[in-house]
Amino acid sequence: MGVSKSFRYGLFHEEYKKQPGSVWIMKPIGKAQGKGIFLFNKLSQISEWRKDHKWKADSPQAETYIVQRYIENPYLIGGKKFDLRIYVMVTSYNPLTVYLYRSGFGRFSNERFSMRKDEIQNNFIHLTNVAIQKTNPEYQAGTGCKWSLRSLKLYLMSKHGPDAVNESFYEVL
């Protein structure tokens, strides 16, 4: 399971130069449903985006974005990318007391994962947001590209054993 670093723009420039050819993802803070998220592999694509979005850092309406190196070799199920929606309630920080809501779920992309350059902008491959996926002609409303957390864990346990899966889930939480 990979966790990607996030950077301020100046630091991002330095990191970008260290990893030529990498794919990056930009996400606006405070938006939902996959709005404003895009992948890129060239700095010129950010310049084009800034022009298209009339982005000005000193503008009171300027959105804050997070930039991360994209995980180019994610764990896939059935060749498709997925993420986890897990909800917790924190009732105390000292001592730390956290309750896990057991009805989380996994969200899947509709299309098989690919890092081909001509598919880098295909949100049906790279984003798992239901709002994006339900616009795909292949979307199945009955399942909604979702598995219950229980079903997902059972599948993973059948592939990797209960100890490995429980340890991975413990690390995530």
Short mmCIF file of N, CA and C in Angstrom, two decimals:
data_model
loop_
_atom_site.label_atom_id
_atom_site.label_comp_id
_atom_site.label_asym_id
_atom_site.label_seq_id
_atom_site.Cartn_x
_atom_site.Cartn_y
_atom_site.Cartn_z
N MET A 1 0.85 -1.17 0.00
CA MET A 1 0.00 0.00 0.00
C MET A 1 0.90 1.23 0.00
N GLY A 2 0.71 2.14 -0.94
CA GLY A 2 1.56 3.31 -1.02
C GLY A 2 0.90 4.56 -0.48
N VAL A 3 1.69 5.38 0.17
CA VAL A 3 1.23 6.68 0.61
C VAL A 3 2.13 7.69 -0.06
N SER A 4 1.54 8.67 -0.70
CA SER A 4 2.31 9.62 -1.47
C SER A 4 2.55 10.90 -0.68
N LYS A 5 3.71 11.53 -0.89
CA LYS A 5 4.03 12.80 -0.25
C LYS A 5 3.27 13.93 -0.94
N SER A 6 3.03 15.01 -0.19
CA SER A 6 2.42 16.21 -0.74
C SER A 6 3.43 17.35 -0.63
N PHE A 7 3.33 18.35 -1.51
CA PHE A 7 4.34 19.40 -1.56
C PHE A 7 3.73 20.78 -1.76
N ARG A 8 4.42 21.82 -1.25
CA ARG A 8 4.12 23.20 -1.63
C ARG A 8 4.70 23.37 -3.03
N TYR A 9 4.20 24.36 -3.78
CA TYR A 9 4.57 24.47 -5.20
C TYR A 9 6.08 24.57 -5.41
N GLY A 10 6.77 25.41 -4.63
CA GLY A 10 8.22 25.54 -4.79
C GLY A 10 8.94 24.23 -4.53
N LEU A 11 8.55 23.56 -3.48
CA LEU A 11 9.14 22.26 -3.17
C LEU A 11 8.76 21.23 -4.22
N PHE A 12 7.55 21.36 -4.74
CA PHE A 12 7.11 20.45 -5.79
C PHE A 12 8.03 20.55 -7.00
N HIS A 13 8.37 21.80 -7.40
CA HIS A 13 9.26 22.00 -8.55
C HIS A 13 10.56 21.22 -8.36
N GLU A 14 11.14 21.32 -7.17
CA GLU A 14 12.39 20.61 -6.88
C GLU A 14 12.19 19.09 -6.97
N GLU A 15 11.10 18.62 -6.38
CA GLU A 15 10.82 17.18 -6.39
C GLU A 15 10.55 16.69 -7.81
N TYR A 16 9.83 17.50 -8.59
CA TYR A 16 9.52 17.15 -9.97
C TYR A 16 10.81 16.92 -10.76
N LYS A 17 11.77 17.80 -10.58
CA LYS A 17 13.04 17.69 -11.32
C LYS A 17 13.80 16.43 -10.93
N LYS A 18 13.61 15.96 -9.70
CA LYS A 18 14.30 14.74 -9.24
C LYS A 18 13.70 13.48 -9.86
N GLN A 19 12.44 13.58 -10.30
CA GLN A 19 11.73 12.40 -10.78
C GLN A 19 11.15 12.64 -12.18
N PRO A 20 12.01 12.88 -13.16
CA PRO A 20 11.49 13.15 -14.51
C PRO A 20 10.70 11.96 -15.05
N GLY A 21 9.62 12.27 -15.74
CA GLY A 21 8.79 11.23 -16.32
C GLY A 21 7.72 10.71 -15.39
N SER A 22 7.73 11.14 -14.13
CA SER A 22 6.71 10.69 -13.18
C SER A 22 5.37 11.33 -13.50
N VAL A 23 4.32 10.67 -13.06
CA VAL A 23 2.97 11.20 -13.21
C VAL A 23 2.57 11.77 -11.85
N TRP A 24 1.89 12.91 -11.89
CA TRP A 24 1.47 13.63 -10.68
C TRP A 24 -0.03 13.83 -10.73
N ILE A 25 -0.63 14.02 -9.55
CA ILE A 25 -2.07 14.27 -9.46
C ILE A 25 -2.28 15.56 -8.68
N MET A 26 -3.17 16.41 -9.20
CA MET A 26 -3.55 17.65 -8.53
C MET A 26 -4.99 17.54 -8.09
N LYS A 27 -5.23 17.91 -6.82
CA LYS A 27 -6.58 17.82 -6.26
C LYS A 27 -6.90 19.11 -5.52
N PRO A 28 -8.05 19.70 -5.79
CA PRO A 28 -8.44 20.89 -5.03
C PRO A 28 -8.87 20.49 -3.62
N ILE A 29 -8.48 21.30 -2.67
CA ILE A 29 -8.89 21.06 -1.28
C ILE A 29 -10.32 21.55 -1.11
N GLY A 30 -11.14 20.78 -0.46
CA GLY A 30 -12.50 21.21 -0.14
C GLY A 30 -13.53 20.95 -1.22
N LYS A 31 -13.17 20.22 -2.25
CA LYS A 31 -14.16 19.85 -3.26
C LYS A 31 -14.47 18.36 -3.11
N ALA A 32 -15.52 17.94 -3.78
CA ALA A 32 -15.95 16.54 -3.68
C ALA A 32 -16.29 16.02 -5.07
N GLN A 33 -16.58 14.75 -5.15
CA GLN A 33 -17.07 14.09 -6.36
C GLN A 33 -16.06 14.12 -7.51
N GLY A 34 -14.79 14.23 -7.19
CA GLY A 34 -13.76 14.21 -8.22
C GLY A 34 -13.60 15.50 -8.99
N LYS A 35 -14.32 16.55 -8.59
CA LYS A 35 -14.27 17.83 -9.32
C LYS A 35 -12.89 18.46 -9.18
N GLY A 36 -12.34 18.87 -10.31
CA GLY A 36 -11.08 19.60 -10.32
C GLY A 36 -9.83 18.74 -10.22
N ILE A 37 -9.97 17.42 -10.15
CA ILE A 37 -8.81 16.54 -10.04
C ILE A 37 -8.28 16.22 -11.44
N PHE A 38 -6.97 16.27 -11.59
CA PHE A 38 -6.39 15.86 -12.87
C PHE A 38 -4.97 15.34 -12.68
N LEU A 39 -4.54 14.50 -13.63
CA LEU A 39 -3.20 13.95 -13.65
C LEU A 39 -2.39 14.68 -14.71
N PHE A 40 -1.07 14.74 -14.48
CA PHE A 40 -0.19 15.37 -15.47
C PHE A 40 1.20 14.76 -15.36
N ASN A 41 1.96 14.92 -16.43
CA ASN A 41 3.34 14.44 -16.42
C ASN A 41 4.33 15.48 -16.96
N LYS A 42 3.83 16.67 -17.27
CA LYS A 42 4.68 17.76 -17.76
C LYS A 42 4.29 19.05 -17.05
N LEU A 43 5.29 19.86 -16.70
CA LEU A 43 5.01 21.14 -16.04
C LEU A 43 4.18 22.06 -16.94
N SER A 44 4.34 21.92 -18.24
CA SER A 44 3.56 22.76 -19.16
C SER A 44 2.06 22.53 -18.99
N GLN A 45 1.67 21.34 -18.56
CA GLN A 45 0.25 21.06 -18.34
C GLN A 45 -0.30 21.88 -17.18
N ILE A 46 0.52 22.16 -16.18
CA ILE A 46 0.07 23.02 -15.08
C ILE A 46 -0.06 24.45 -15.57
N SER A 47 0.87 24.90 -16.39
CA SER A 47 0.79 26.26 -16.94
C SER A 47 -0.48 26.42 -17.76
N GLU A 48 -0.80 25.43 -18.57
CA GLU A 48 -2.04 25.48 -19.36
C GLU A 48 -3.25 25.51 -18.44
N TRP A 49 -3.23 24.71 -17.39
CA TRP A 49 -4.34 24.67 -16.44
C TRP A 49 -4.51 26.03 -15.76
N ARG A 50 -3.39 26.66 -15.37
CA ARG A 50 -3.47 27.97 -14.70
C ARG A 50 -4.11 29.00 -15.62
N LYS A 51 -3.79 28.96 -16.91
CA LYS A 51 -4.40 29.91 -17.86
C LYS A 51 -5.89 29.62 -18.01
N ASP A 52 -6.23 28.36 -18.17
CA ASP A 52 -7.63 27.98 -18.36
C ASP A 52 -8.50 28.32 -17.16
N HIS A 53 -7.93 28.25 -15.98
CA HIS A 53 -8.72 28.47 -14.76
C HIS A 53 -8.53 29.87 -14.18
N LYS A 54 -7.86 30.73 -14.94
CA LYS A 54 -7.63 32.11 -14.49
C LYS A 54 -7.15 32.12 -13.04
N TRP A 55 -6.24 31.22 -12.73
CA TRP A 55 -5.74 31.05 -11.37
C TRP A 55 -4.75 32.14 -11.05
N LYS A 56 -4.98 32.83 -9.93
CA LYS A 56 -4.05 33.84 -9.45
C LYS A 56 -3.87 33.60 -7.95
N ALA A 57 -2.63 33.43 -7.56
CA ALA A 57 -2.34 33.09 -6.16
C ALA A 57 -2.84 34.14 -5.18
N ASP A 58 -2.87 35.42 -5.60
CA ASP A 58 -3.27 36.48 -4.68
C ASP A 58 -4.77 36.75 -4.71
N SER A 59 -5.50 36.03 -5.51
CA SER A 59 -6.94 36.21 -5.61
C SER A 59 -7.63 35.62 -4.38
N PRO A 60 -8.64 36.34 -3.84
CA PRO A 60 -9.35 35.78 -2.69
C PRO A 60 -10.12 34.51 -3.05
N GLN A 61 -10.41 34.31 -4.35
CA GLN A 61 -11.13 33.11 -4.77
C GLN A 61 -10.18 31.97 -5.15
N ALA A 62 -8.88 32.21 -5.04
CA ALA A 62 -7.93 31.17 -5.44
C ALA A 62 -8.13 29.92 -4.60
N GLU A 63 -8.21 28.79 -5.28
CA GLU A 63 -8.37 27.52 -4.58
C GLU A 63 -7.01 26.98 -4.19
N THR A 64 -6.99 26.24 -3.12
CA THR A 64 -5.77 25.57 -2.70
C THR A 64 -5.81 24.16 -3.28
N TYR A 65 -4.71 23.78 -3.90
CA TYR A 65 -4.60 22.44 -4.48
C TYR A 65 -3.49 21.68 -3.78
N ILE A 66 -3.64 20.39 -3.77
CA ILE A 66 -2.59 19.52 -3.26
C ILE A 66 -2.01 18.77 -4.46
N VAL A 67 -0.70 18.64 -4.50
CA VAL A 67 -0.03 17.93 -5.59
C VAL A 67 0.70 16.74 -4.98
N GLN A 68 0.52 15.58 -5.57
CA GLN A 68 1.17 14.37 -5.09
C GLN A 68 1.69 13.57 -6.28
N ARG A 69 2.80 12.87 -6.05
CA ARG A 69 3.24 11.94 -7.08
C ARG A 69 2.21 10.82 -7.12
N TYR A 70 1.76 10.50 -8.31
CA TYR A 70 0.72 9.49 -8.50
C TYR A 70 1.31 8.10 -8.27
N ILE A 71 0.57 7.25 -7.60
CA ILE A 71 1.02 5.88 -7.39
C ILE A 71 0.79 5.13 -8.70
N GLU A 72 1.90 4.84 -9.39
CA GLU A 72 1.82 4.29 -10.74
C GLU A 72 1.67 2.78 -10.78
N ASN A 73 1.83 2.12 -9.65
CA ASN A 73 1.71 0.67 -9.61
C ASN A 73 0.84 0.27 -8.41
N PRO A 74 -0.43 0.68 -8.42
CA PRO A 74 -1.29 0.41 -7.26
C PRO A 74 -1.71 -1.06 -7.21
N TYR A 75 -2.15 -1.48 -6.05
CA TYR A 75 -2.75 -2.80 -5.91
C TYR A 75 -4.09 -2.76 -6.64
N LEU A 76 -4.33 -3.73 -7.51
CA LEU A 76 -5.55 -3.76 -8.31
C LEU A 76 -6.39 -4.98 -7.97
N ILE A 77 -7.68 -4.86 -8.15
CA ILE A 77 -8.58 -6.00 -8.04
C ILE A 77 -9.29 -6.12 -9.38
N GLY A 78 -9.13 -7.26 -10.02
CA GLY A 78 -9.71 -7.45 -11.35
C GLY A 78 -9.16 -6.47 -12.37
N GLY A 79 -7.91 -6.03 -12.14
CA GLY A 79 -7.29 -5.08 -13.06
C GLY A 79 -7.76 -3.65 -12.88
N LYS A 80 -8.55 -3.40 -11.85
CA LYS A 80 -9.13 -2.06 -11.66
C LYS A 80 -8.65 -1.43 -10.36
N LYS A 81 -8.52 -0.13 -10.41
CA LYS A 81 -8.11 0.65 -9.26
C LYS A 81 -9.28 0.76 -8.28
N PHE A 82 -8.95 0.82 -7.00
CA PHE A 82 -9.99 1.00 -5.98
C PHE A 82 -9.44 1.82 -4.83
N ASP A 83 -10.34 2.35 -4.04
CA ASP A 83 -9.95 3.00 -2.80
C ASP A 83 -10.91 2.56 -1.71
N LEU A 84 -10.60 2.94 -0.50
CA LEU A 84 -11.41 2.56 0.65
C LEU A 84 -12.10 3.79 1.23
N ARG A 85 -13.34 3.64 1.59
CA ARG A 85 -14.08 4.65 2.35
C ARG A 85 -14.29 4.04 3.72
N ILE A 86 -13.52 4.52 4.66
CA ILE A 86 -13.59 4.02 6.03
C ILE A 86 -13.87 5.22 6.93
N TYR A 87 -14.88 5.08 7.76
CA TYR A 87 -15.27 6.17 8.64
C TYR A 87 -14.92 5.83 10.08
N VAL A 88 -14.39 6.82 10.78
CA VAL A 88 -14.08 6.66 12.19
C VAL A 88 -14.63 7.86 12.96
N MET A 89 -14.84 7.65 14.24
CA MET A 89 -15.23 8.74 15.12
C MET A 89 -14.17 8.83 16.21
N VAL A 90 -13.57 10.01 16.33
CA VAL A 90 -12.57 10.24 17.36
C VAL A 90 -13.26 10.98 18.50
N THR A 91 -13.32 10.35 19.65
CA THR A 91 -14.00 10.98 20.80
C THR A 91 -13.02 11.62 21.77
N SER A 92 -11.74 11.29 21.63
CA SER A 92 -10.74 11.89 22.51
C SER A 92 -9.37 11.79 21.84
N TYR A 93 -8.56 12.82 22.04
CA TYR A 93 -7.19 12.78 21.54
C TYR A 93 -6.20 12.40 22.64
N ASN A 94 -6.58 12.63 23.89
CA ASN A 94 -5.69 12.32 24.99
C ASN A 94 -6.50 11.79 26.16
N PRO A 95 -6.63 10.50 26.32
CA PRO A 95 -6.02 9.45 25.50
C PRO A 95 -6.77 9.29 24.17
N LEU A 96 -6.06 8.82 23.18
CA LEU A 96 -6.68 8.63 21.87
C LEU A 96 -7.75 7.54 21.95
N THR A 97 -8.97 7.92 21.57
CA THR A 97 -10.09 6.97 21.54
C THR A 97 -10.77 7.09 20.19
N VAL A 98 -10.75 6.01 19.43
CA VAL A 98 -11.28 6.01 18.07
C VAL A 98 -12.23 4.83 17.90
N TYR A 99 -13.38 5.10 17.27
CA TYR A 99 -14.35 4.05 16.97
C TYR A 99 -14.46 3.91 15.47
N LEU A 100 -14.41 2.67 15.00
CA LEU A 100 -14.51 2.37 13.58
C LEU A 100 -15.95 2.03 13.22
N TYR A 101 -16.45 2.70 12.19
CA TYR A 101 -17.77 2.37 11.65
C TYR A 101 -17.58 1.18 10.71
N ARG A 102 -18.24 0.09 10.98
CA ARG A 102 -17.99 -1.16 10.27
C ARG A 102 -18.54 -1.20 8.85
N SER A 103 -19.37 -0.27 8.48
CA SER A 103 -20.00 -0.33 7.15
C SER A 103 -19.28 0.53 6.12
N GLY A 104 -17.97 0.51 6.14
CA GLY A 104 -17.22 1.19 5.09
C GLY A 104 -17.37 0.43 3.78
N PHE A 105 -16.71 0.92 2.75
CA PHE A 105 -16.81 0.25 1.45
C PHE A 105 -15.60 0.57 0.58
N GLY A 106 -15.45 -0.22 -0.47
CA GLY A 106 -14.42 0.01 -1.48
C GLY A 106 -15.09 0.56 -2.72
N ARG A 107 -14.46 1.57 -3.34
CA ARG A 107 -14.98 2.15 -4.58
C ARG A 107 -14.02 1.77 -5.71
N PHE A 108 -14.59 1.34 -6.82
CA PHE A 108 -13.79 0.85 -7.95
C PHE A 108 -13.96 1.74 -9.18
N SER A 109 -12.92 1.74 -10.01
CA SER A 109 -13.04 2.38 -11.32
C SER A 109 -13.80 1.43 -12.24
N ASN A 110 -14.38 1.97 -13.29
CA ASN A 110 -15.10 1.16 -14.27
C ASN A 110 -14.15 0.49 -15.26
N GLU A 111 -13.03 1.12 -15.51
CA GLU A 111 -12.13 0.63 -16.57
C GLU A 111 -10.82 0.13 -15.98
N ARG A 112 -10.22 -0.82 -16.70
CA ARG A 112 -8.97 -1.43 -16.26
C ARG A 112 -7.86 -0.39 -16.19
N PHE A 113 -7.01 -0.55 -15.19
CA PHE A 113 -5.93 0.40 -14.93
C PHE A 113 -4.90 0.37 -16.05
N SER A 114 -4.43 1.55 -16.41
CA SER A 114 -3.40 1.69 -17.43
C SER A 114 -2.63 2.98 -17.17
N MET A 115 -1.33 2.94 -17.37
CA MET A 115 -0.51 4.15 -17.26
C MET A 115 -0.04 4.61 -18.64
N ARG A 116 -0.70 4.13 -19.69
CA ARG A 116 -0.35 4.61 -21.02
C ARG A 116 -0.54 6.11 -21.09
N LYS A 117 0.37 6.79 -21.74
CA LYS A 117 0.33 8.26 -21.82
C LYS A 117 -0.97 8.77 -22.42
N ASP A 118 -1.54 8.04 -23.38
CA ASP A 118 -2.78 8.51 -24.01
C ASP A 118 -4.01 8.27 -23.13
N GLU A 119 -3.82 7.60 -21.98
CA GLU A 119 -4.95 7.36 -21.08
C GLU A 119 -4.80 8.06 -19.73
N ILE A 120 -3.80 8.91 -19.63
CA ILE A 120 -3.53 9.57 -18.35
C ILE A 120 -4.68 10.50 -17.92
N GLN A 121 -5.43 11.01 -18.87
CA GLN A 121 -6.55 11.91 -18.55
C GLN A 121 -7.90 11.18 -18.47
N ASN A 122 -7.88 9.86 -18.56
CA ASN A 122 -9.12 9.09 -18.51
C ASN A 122 -9.55 8.90 -17.06
N ASN A 123 -10.50 9.70 -16.62
CA ASN A 123 -10.96 9.63 -15.23
C ASN A 123 -11.67 8.33 -14.89
N PHE A 124 -12.18 7.62 -15.88
CA PHE A 124 -12.82 6.33 -15.62
C PHE A 124 -11.79 5.28 -15.21
N ILE A 125 -10.53 5.52 -15.50
CA ILE A 125 -9.44 4.63 -15.10
C ILE A 125 -8.85 5.06 -13.76
N HIS A 126 -8.61 6.37 -13.61
CA HIS A 126 -7.79 6.86 -12.51
C HIS A 126 -8.54 7.37 -11.28
N LEU A 127 -9.81 7.72 -11.41
CA LEU A 127 -10.57 8.23 -10.27
C LEU A 127 -11.68 7.24 -9.92
N THR A 128 -11.91 7.05 -8.65
CA THR A 128 -12.92 6.08 -8.21
C THR A 128 -14.20 6.75 -7.73
N ASN A 129 -14.27 8.06 -7.81
CA ASN A 129 -15.46 8.78 -7.33
C ASN A 129 -16.71 8.31 -8.07
N VAL A 130 -17.76 8.02 -7.31
CA VAL A 130 -19.00 7.53 -7.90
C VAL A 130 -19.57 8.57 -8.87
N ALA A 131 -19.48 9.85 -8.52
CA ALA A 131 -20.01 10.91 -9.40
C ALA A 131 -19.36 10.86 -10.78
N ILE A 132 -18.11 10.48 -10.84
CA ILE A 132 -17.40 10.34 -12.13
C ILE A 132 -17.80 9.03 -12.79
N GLN A 133 -17.71 7.94 -12.04
CA GLN A 133 -17.93 6.61 -12.61
C GLN A 133 -19.34 6.42 -13.14
N LYS A 134 -20.34 7.05 -12.52
CA LYS A 134 -21.71 6.82 -12.98
C LYS A 134 -22.01 7.48 -14.33
N THR A 135 -21.09 8.30 -14.84
CA THR A 135 -21.27 8.86 -16.18
C THR A 135 -20.68 7.96 -17.26
N ASN A 136 -20.03 6.87 -16.86
CA ASN A 136 -19.46 5.91 -17.80
C ASN A 136 -20.58 5.01 -18.31
N PRO A 137 -20.65 4.78 -19.63
CA PRO A 137 -21.68 3.89 -20.17
C PRO A 137 -21.65 2.48 -19.57
N GLU A 138 -20.50 2.04 -19.06
CA GLU A 138 -20.36 0.70 -18.48
C GLU A 138 -20.82 0.64 -17.01
N TYR A 139 -21.18 1.77 -16.44
CA TYR A 139 -21.57 1.83 -15.03
C TYR A 139 -22.79 0.96 -14.76
N GLN A 140 -22.74 0.18 -13.70
CA GLN A 140 -23.87 -0.67 -13.32
C GLN A 140 -24.48 -0.11 -12.04
N ALA A 141 -25.66 0.46 -12.18
CA ALA A 141 -26.31 1.13 -11.05
C ALA A 141 -26.53 0.21 -9.86
N GLY A 142 -26.75 -1.06 -10.10
CA GLY A 142 -27.01 -2.00 -9.00
C GLY A 142 -25.85 -2.12 -8.03
N THR A 143 -24.64 -2.22 -8.56
CA THR A 143 -23.47 -2.35 -7.70
C THR A 143 -22.79 -1.00 -7.47
N GLY A 144 -22.94 -0.09 -8.42
CA GLY A 144 -22.36 1.23 -8.27
C GLY A 144 -20.86 1.25 -8.10
N CYS A 145 -20.18 0.26 -8.64
CA CYS A 145 -18.72 0.17 -8.51
C CYS A 145 -18.29 0.14 -7.05
N LYS A 146 -19.10 -0.46 -6.20
CA LYS A 146 -18.78 -0.52 -4.77
C LYS A 146 -18.86 -1.95 -4.26
N TRP A 147 -18.00 -2.24 -3.30
CA TRP A 147 -18.08 -3.47 -2.52
C TRP A 147 -18.16 -3.06 -1.06
N SER A 148 -18.91 -3.80 -0.27
CA SER A 148 -18.90 -3.54 1.17
C SER A 148 -17.50 -3.83 1.69
N LEU A 149 -17.16 -3.21 2.79
CA LEU A 149 -15.85 -3.44 3.40
C LEU A 149 -15.68 -4.92 3.76
N ARG A 150 -16.75 -5.54 4.21
CA ARG A 150 -16.71 -6.96 4.56
C ARG A 150 -16.39 -7.81 3.33
N SER A 151 -17.06 -7.54 2.21
CA SER A 151 -16.81 -8.30 0.97
C SER A 151 -15.38 -8.09 0.49
N LEU A 152 -14.91 -6.87 0.58
CA LEU A 152 -13.55 -6.56 0.15
C LEU A 152 -12.54 -7.30 1.02
N LYS A 153 -12.75 -7.29 2.33
CA LYS A 153 -11.83 -8.00 3.22
C LYS A 153 -11.85 -9.50 2.95
N LEU A 154 -13.03 -10.07 2.74
CA LEU A 154 -13.11 -11.50 2.44
C LEU A 154 -12.36 -11.84 1.16
N TYR A 155 -12.51 -11.01 0.14
CA TYR A 155 -11.79 -11.23 -1.12
C TYR A 155 -10.28 -11.19 -0.87
N LEU A 156 -9.83 -10.14 -0.18
CA LEU A 156 -8.40 -9.99 0.08
C LEU A 156 -7.86 -11.14 0.94
N MET A 157 -8.66 -11.60 1.90
CA MET A 157 -8.24 -12.73 2.73
C MET A 157 -8.09 -14.00 1.91
N SER A 158 -8.95 -14.17 0.91
CA SER A 158 -8.85 -15.36 0.05
C SER A 158 -7.57 -15.32 -0.78
N LYS A 159 -7.06 -14.14 -1.05
CA LYS A 159 -5.84 -13.99 -1.85
C LYS A 159 -4.57 -13.98 -1.00
N HIS A 160 -4.63 -13.37 0.20
CA HIS A 160 -3.42 -13.12 0.97
C HIS A 160 -3.43 -13.67 2.39
N GLY A 161 -4.56 -14.24 2.81
CA GLY A 161 -4.67 -14.77 4.16
C GLY A 161 -5.13 -13.72 5.16
N PRO A 162 -5.81 -14.17 6.22
CA PRO A 162 -6.37 -13.23 7.19
C PRO A 162 -5.33 -12.41 7.94
N ASP A 163 -4.19 -13.01 8.28
CA ASP A 163 -3.18 -12.26 9.05
C ASP A 163 -2.66 -11.06 8.27
N ALA A 164 -2.31 -11.26 7.01
CA ALA A 164 -1.77 -10.17 6.19
C ALA A 164 -2.81 -9.07 6.00
N VAL A 165 -4.06 -9.45 5.76
CA VAL A 165 -5.12 -8.47 5.53
C VAL A 165 -5.42 -7.70 6.80
N ASN A 166 -5.55 -8.41 7.92
CA ASN A 166 -5.82 -7.72 9.18
C ASN A 166 -4.69 -6.77 9.56
N GLU A 167 -3.46 -7.18 9.31
CA GLU A 167 -2.31 -6.31 9.59
C GLU A 167 -2.35 -5.06 8.70
N SER A 168 -2.67 -5.24 7.43
CA SER A 168 -2.76 -4.09 6.51
C SER A 168 -3.87 -3.13 6.93
N PHE A 169 -5.02 -3.66 7.29
CA PHE A 169 -6.12 -2.80 7.73
C PHE A 169 -5.76 -2.08 9.03
N TYR A 170 -5.06 -2.77 9.91
CA TYR A 170 -4.63 -2.14 11.16
C TYR A 170 -3.70 -0.97 10.87
N GLU A 171 -2.77 -1.14 9.91
CA GLU A 171 -1.85 -0.07 9.53
C GLU A 171 -2.59 1.13 8.95
N VAL A 172 -3.62 0.87 8.15
CA VAL A 172 -4.40 1.95 7.55
C VAL A 172 -5.11 2.75 8.63
N LEU A 173 -5.65 2.05 9.60
CA LEU A 173 -6.40 2.72 10.65
C LEU A 173 -5.46 3.21 11.72
#
